[in-house]
């Protein structure tokens, strides 16, 4: 049986983060393809961590800068190793290359961290974002080096796929566009959802440890929600999410219709009772689970260009895109009151999920790519000279720093 090892940044939390959902999708995909899957991480579990053993995934906790991982992977000898984000590849990539050289090394980006961080910095400074600034950042260079060292990098966003190829001229053979892997929505499902008239209020949700989410909630509280509330005085906005900081919890203000609810176990239920989802993201990267989850529950969304970036290829967007507070508020008020437009947006959302995120349609070519790469791995690595050079440099620096730390900790 083929073996796949996933080295996680954290234990997956599919009920709190889109990244957790994504990781679960990848684990399930490898299992369905017939792999024996092992998940390891240096992180500690939280109350929200998923029970991976129920999926048949073997799990273990590993140590950073410790030779025990070398023994572990020598014994396992996986066919494929998935690094969850570039920081994990920096920490463990050289150990995998040294102790399981025949393993296909796959980098799962979640989003381009460097892009998100550069956009956040530009937003905080009140400056416009330009790609040239992103290209100059240290984190960008680290992330790109990790991509080159890997045999294949998974990108969820078509926009990020495009800029890596056109701006940084990264060879297409090193990149693979694999968005969220979702079940399609059956033709009869929308009829079972609560109707326009049986839904009310607005919703905003996201993990409180993710800076773009906190900024979006602040944007709603200060600039957008007061405008909506003026026109819809009976409407409420409910904020959901794990790990919401004290600052956000203190914004709970029922008299203003602003409800900070925190984490909820069944977010789908909340979405199906809500008329409009608000996702006014001003910075970020990757694609947004808050949009796909709303679409899966028939809840139309108002978002921004950043929110919708890299998610949809069709001409008729399944979300409303507006980029300033007044426009977001006006669009939200209009959609909240327009039943025909609301149903049109809901229908576009179903089409988008079925056309862009159908896991069966996405996984067949993906595993064909994985299987082909595994067969020609030596030639693939020879052609990736920059990756080989960076791997050599990593061996000469990161490896010996780690060895020094090992000795120091004995």
XYZ file of C-alpha atoms in Angstrom, residues 4-361:
358
model
C 1.415 9.490 2.502
C 2.819 11.553 5.353
C 1.405 14.966 6.145
C 3.468 17.231 8.386
C 1.035 19.763 9.802
C 1.612 23.265 11.083
C -1.172 22.644 13.630
C -3.719 19.911 14.317
C -6.567 20.449 11.813
C -9.563 22.384 13.167
C -12.189 22.124 10.395
C -14.860 23.702 12.598
C -12.809 26.846 13.241
C -10.721 27.515 10.108
C -10.839 27.107 6.335
C -7.234 25.866 6.586
C -8.461 23.054 8.836
C -11.165 22.166 6.327
C -8.610 22.180 3.535
C -6.261 19.864 5.411
C -9.095 17.443 6.106
C -10.004 17.499 2.398
C -6.430 16.572 1.446
C -6.209 13.768 4.014
C -9.517 12.311 2.832
C -8.394 12.604 -0.798
C -5.252 10.544 -0.191
C -7.250 7.956 1.772
C -9.795 7.667 -1.046
C -6.932 7.205 -3.501
C -5.765 4.178 -1.503
C -2.939 5.663 0.546
C -2.174 4.780 4.142
C -2.112 8.272 5.649
C -0.108 9.491 8.642
C -0.450 12.994 10.113
C 2.216 14.451 12.405
C 2.824 17.882 13.901
C 4.905 19.622 16.555
C 1.798 21.462 17.809
C -0.399 20.606 20.776
C -4.044 19.633 20.370
C -6.836 22.066 21.243
C -10.484 21.451 22.151
C -11.318 22.150 18.484
C -8.818 19.642 17.009
C -10.448 17.034 14.769
C -10.327 13.330 15.620
C -8.282 12.119 12.666
C -8.244 8.513 13.871
C -11.958 8.299 13.019
C -10.929 8.713 9.368
C -8.333 5.973 9.632
C -5.443 8.442 9.772
C -2.506 7.466 11.969
C -1.215 10.359 14.074
C 1.858 11.270 16.087
C 3.470 14.282 17.708
C 6.990 15.050 16.501
C 9.810 17.167 17.888
C 11.483 20.083 16.166
C 15.272 19.938 15.725
C 15.438 16.333 16.883
C 16.916 13.240 15.248
C 13.897 11.158 16.323
C 12.100 12.432 13.208
C 14.897 11.000 11.040
C 14.324 7.541 12.531
C 10.552 7.941 12.193
C 10.608 8.770 8.482
C 13.298 6.179 7.709
C 10.968 3.543 9.142
C 7.870 4.924 7.400
C 9.432 5.499 3.932
C 6.395 7.344 2.514
C 5.709 7.684 -1.204
C 4.498 11.269 -0.723
C 5.101 13.893 1.960
C 2.818 16.925 2.257
C 4.215 19.967 4.068
C 1.443 22.123 5.486
C 2.773 25.639 4.713
C 6.264 26.764 3.846
C 7.440 27.148 7.461
C 7.013 23.400 7.955
C 8.971 22.682 4.776
C 11.778 24.906 6.090
C 11.876 22.892 9.312
C 11.498 19.362 7.962
C 12.124 19.458 4.198
C 15.839 18.741 4.444
C 15.229 15.847 6.844
C 12.729 14.321 4.406
C 15.147 14.829 1.482
C 17.945 13.151 3.427
C 16.030 10.250 4.996
C 13.316 9.541 2.404
C 14.868 10.762 -0.863
C 12.403 8.889 -3.065
C 9.360 10.543 -1.477
C 7.482 13.091 -3.573
C 7.639 16.377 -1.643
C 4.405 18.388 -1.912
C 3.991 21.872 -0.437
C 0.442 22.856 0.554
C 0.400 26.649 0.725
C -3.149 27.319 2.093
C -2.469 30.852 0.868
C 0.676 32.751 -0.049
C 1.599 33.908 3.457
C 3.963 36.530 2.100
C 1.200 38.045 -0.046
C -1.192 38.235 2.900
C 1.439 39.787 5.179
C 2.537 42.362 2.586
C -1.061 43.390 1.960
C -1.638 43.686 5.699
C 1.412 45.933 6.056
C 0.258 48.145 3.175
C -3.225 48.418 4.695
C -1.833 49.356 8.118
C 0.309 52.058 6.519
C -2.614 53.343 4.465
C -0.732 52.602 1.257
C -1.859 50.899 -1.917
C -0.578 47.368 -2.474
C 1.800 46.744 -5.373
C 3.297 43.417 -6.396
C 6.808 44.868 -6.579
C 6.717 45.533 -2.817
C 5.650 41.932 -2.231
C 8.513 40.678 -4.399
C 11.033 42.535 -2.208
C 9.916 41.037 1.125
C 12.102 38.560 3.014
C 9.103 36.287 3.618
C 8.399 36.196 -0.121
C 11.934 34.987 -0.792
C 11.621 32.330 1.909
C 8.280 31.157 0.547
C 9.519 31.034 -3.046
C 12.636 29.106 -1.976
C 10.347 26.558 -0.328
C 8.321 26.261 -3.537
C 11.486 25.617 -5.558
C 12.732 22.994 -3.073
C 9.428 21.113 -3.317
C 8.537 18.783 -6.164
C 5.019 20.197 -6.419
C 3.274 23.149 -4.762
C -0.493 23.277 -4.319
C -2.180 26.654 -4.739
C -5.847 27.225 -3.949
C -6.082 30.580 -5.749
C -5.999 31.004 -9.527
C -4.705 34.550 -8.962
C -1.711 33.292 -6.948
C -1.036 30.666 -9.602
C -0.975 33.453 -12.185
C 1.384 35.847 -10.369
C 3.888 33.091 -9.546
C 4.121 32.204 -13.225
C 3.972 35.705 -14.735
C 5.757 37.828 -12.114
C 8.276 35.398 -10.624
C 8.513 33.098 -13.662
C 8.253 29.926 -11.572
C 8.102 26.895 -13.907
C 4.524 25.611 -14.359
C 5.684 22.036 -13.679
C 6.329 22.994 -10.042
C 2.827 24.407 -9.459
C -0.647 22.886 -9.292
C -3.950 24.721 -8.871
C -6.076 22.691 -6.453
C -8.852 24.740 -4.813
C -11.203 23.549 -2.072
C -12.432 19.990 -2.633
C -16.179 20.092 -2.024
C -19.209 17.889 -2.557
C -21.492 19.087 -5.321
C -24.923 20.461 -4.444
C -27.725 18.191 -5.678
C -30.366 19.710 -7.916
C -33.039 19.232 -5.261
C -31.057 20.605 -2.306
C -31.917 24.324 -2.712
C -35.619 23.467 -2.355
C -34.882 22.108 1.137
C -33.146 25.301 2.276
C -35.096 27.935 4.213
C -36.686 30.431 1.836
C -35.916 34.140 1.479
C -38.928 34.982 3.655
C -37.922 32.451 6.314
C -34.465 33.952 6.701
C -33.476 37.191 8.369
C -30.504 39.239 9.552
C -26.840 39.319 8.546
C -23.877 37.127 9.462
C -20.087 37.503 9.518
C -17.816 34.650 10.578
C -14.132 33.795 10.809
C -11.331 32.612 13.065
C -10.254 35.308 15.538
C -6.565 34.430 15.147
C -6.633 35.502 11.491
C -5.837 39.218 11.157
C -7.971 39.818 8.014
C -11.037 38.573 9.902
C -10.517 40.895 12.868
C -10.028 43.838 10.531
C -13.238 42.946 8.663
C -15.213 42.829 11.920
C -13.768 46.197 12.962
C -14.653 47.618 9.529
C -18.229 46.392 9.944
C -18.559 47.756 13.467
C -17.168 51.206 12.731
C -18.032 52.003 9.129
C -20.512 49.588 7.538
C -23.033 48.337 10.084
C -24.179 51.821 11.229
C -25.135 52.589 7.592
C -27.062 49.322 7.237
C -28.782 49.760 10.575
C -30.010 53.232 9.594
C -31.999 51.740 6.723
C -32.859 48.399 8.370
C -33.404 49.248 12.064
C -34.816 45.795 12.919
C -31.922 43.846 11.364
C -29.189 42.168 13.392
C -25.594 41.285 12.566
C -24.280 38.125 14.249
C -20.509 37.602 14.491
C -19.349 33.985 14.813
C -15.854 32.564 15.211
C -13.476 30.738 17.518
C -10.684 32.585 19.326
C -12.310 36.025 19.061
C -10.142 38.410 21.121
C -11.484 40.338 24.102
C -11.509 43.538 22.049
C -14.028 42.017 19.609
C -16.135 40.476 22.380
C -16.494 43.935 23.893
C -18.115 45.157 20.665
C -21.214 43.092 21.509
C -23.972 45.716 21.461
C -27.537 44.329 21.195
C -29.076 47.819 21.230
C -27.241 48.500 17.952
C -28.121 45.062 16.571
C -24.451 43.979 16.760
C -24.168 40.518 18.340
C -20.773 38.901 19.013
C -21.680 35.228 19.460
C -18.260 33.523 19.317
C -17.806 29.917 18.265
C -20.798 27.805 17.280
C -20.773 24.060 16.683
C -23.226 24.099 13.763
C -22.359 27.077 11.574
C -24.305 25.612 8.640
C -27.504 25.890 10.692
C -26.782 29.549 11.455
C -26.039 30.272 7.790
C -29.259 28.659 6.608
C -31.263 30.892 8.922
C -29.505 34.068 7.748
C -30.402 36.121 4.682
C -27.060 37.774 3.803
C -23.399 37.005 4.599
C -20.986 39.942 4.974
C -17.263 39.425 4.259
C -15.690 42.889 3.778
C -12.056 41.768 3.723
C -9.538 44.568 3.139
C -6.442 42.361 2.939
C -5.654 38.670 2.752
C -4.706 35.964 0.271
C -5.747 32.500 -0.846
C -9.436 31.728 -1.294
C -12.090 32.186 1.342
C -13.862 29.338 3.095
C -16.344 31.881 4.426
C -17.571 32.404 0.851
C -17.811 28.745 -0.169
C -19.483 27.726 3.094
C -22.098 30.463 2.662
C -22.723 29.367 -0.945
C -23.080 25.737 0.199
C -25.908 26.867 2.474
C -27.646 29.105 -0.035
C -26.657 32.352 1.679
C -25.650 35.139 -0.749
C -22.546 37.140 0.152
C -21.367 40.735 -0.086
C -17.566 40.855 -0.208
C -14.622 42.792 -1.666
C -12.199 42.252 -4.540
C -9.786 40.665 -2.042
C -12.567 38.401 -0.761
C -13.494 37.099 -4.213
C -9.945 37.011 -5.635
C -8.928 33.814 -7.391
C -12.200 32.032 -6.575
C -14.456 32.198 -9.618
C -13.843 31.987 -13.361
C -17.369 32.571 -14.679
C -18.563 35.957 -15.893
C -21.559 35.962 -13.528
C -20.055 36.190 -10.059
C -21.968 34.318 -7.338
C -21.094 37.082 -4.846
C -21.535 40.862 -4.831
C -18.193 42.712 -4.887
C -17.901 46.227 -3.443
C -14.781 47.988 -2.174
C -15.782 50.830 0.137
C -17.963 51.016 3.236
C -20.815 52.960 1.647
C -20.994 50.656 -1.384
C -20.870 47.513 0.783
C -23.695 48.861 2.953
C -25.820 49.880 -0.047
C -25.348 46.481 -1.704
C -26.208 44.688 1.550
C -29.382 46.736 2.040
C -30.462 46.202 -1.576
C -29.857 42.438 -1.573
C -31.562 42.046 1.802
C -34.781 43.480 0.324
C -34.711 42.136 -3.252
C -36.133 38.609 -3.283
C -35.646 38.011 -7.014
C -32.000 39.110 -6.971
C -31.418 37.086 -3.804
C -32.627 33.888 -5.486
C -30.579 34.680 -8.593
C -27.438 35.019 -6.462
C -28.262 31.797 -4.626
C -28.568 29.961 -7.949
C -25.245 31.387 -9.164
C -23.692 30.156 -5.916
C -24.870 26.596 -6.524
C -23.450 26.724 -10.058
C -20.110 28.024 -8.766
C -19.734 25.248 -6.185
C -20.604 22.579 -8.752
C -18.399 23.964 -11.524
C -15.346 25.244 -9.618
C -15.088 23.036 -6.510
C -16.327 19.548 -7.450
C -13.850 17.314 -5.640
C -14.379 14.322 -7.933
C -13.613 16.388 -11.025
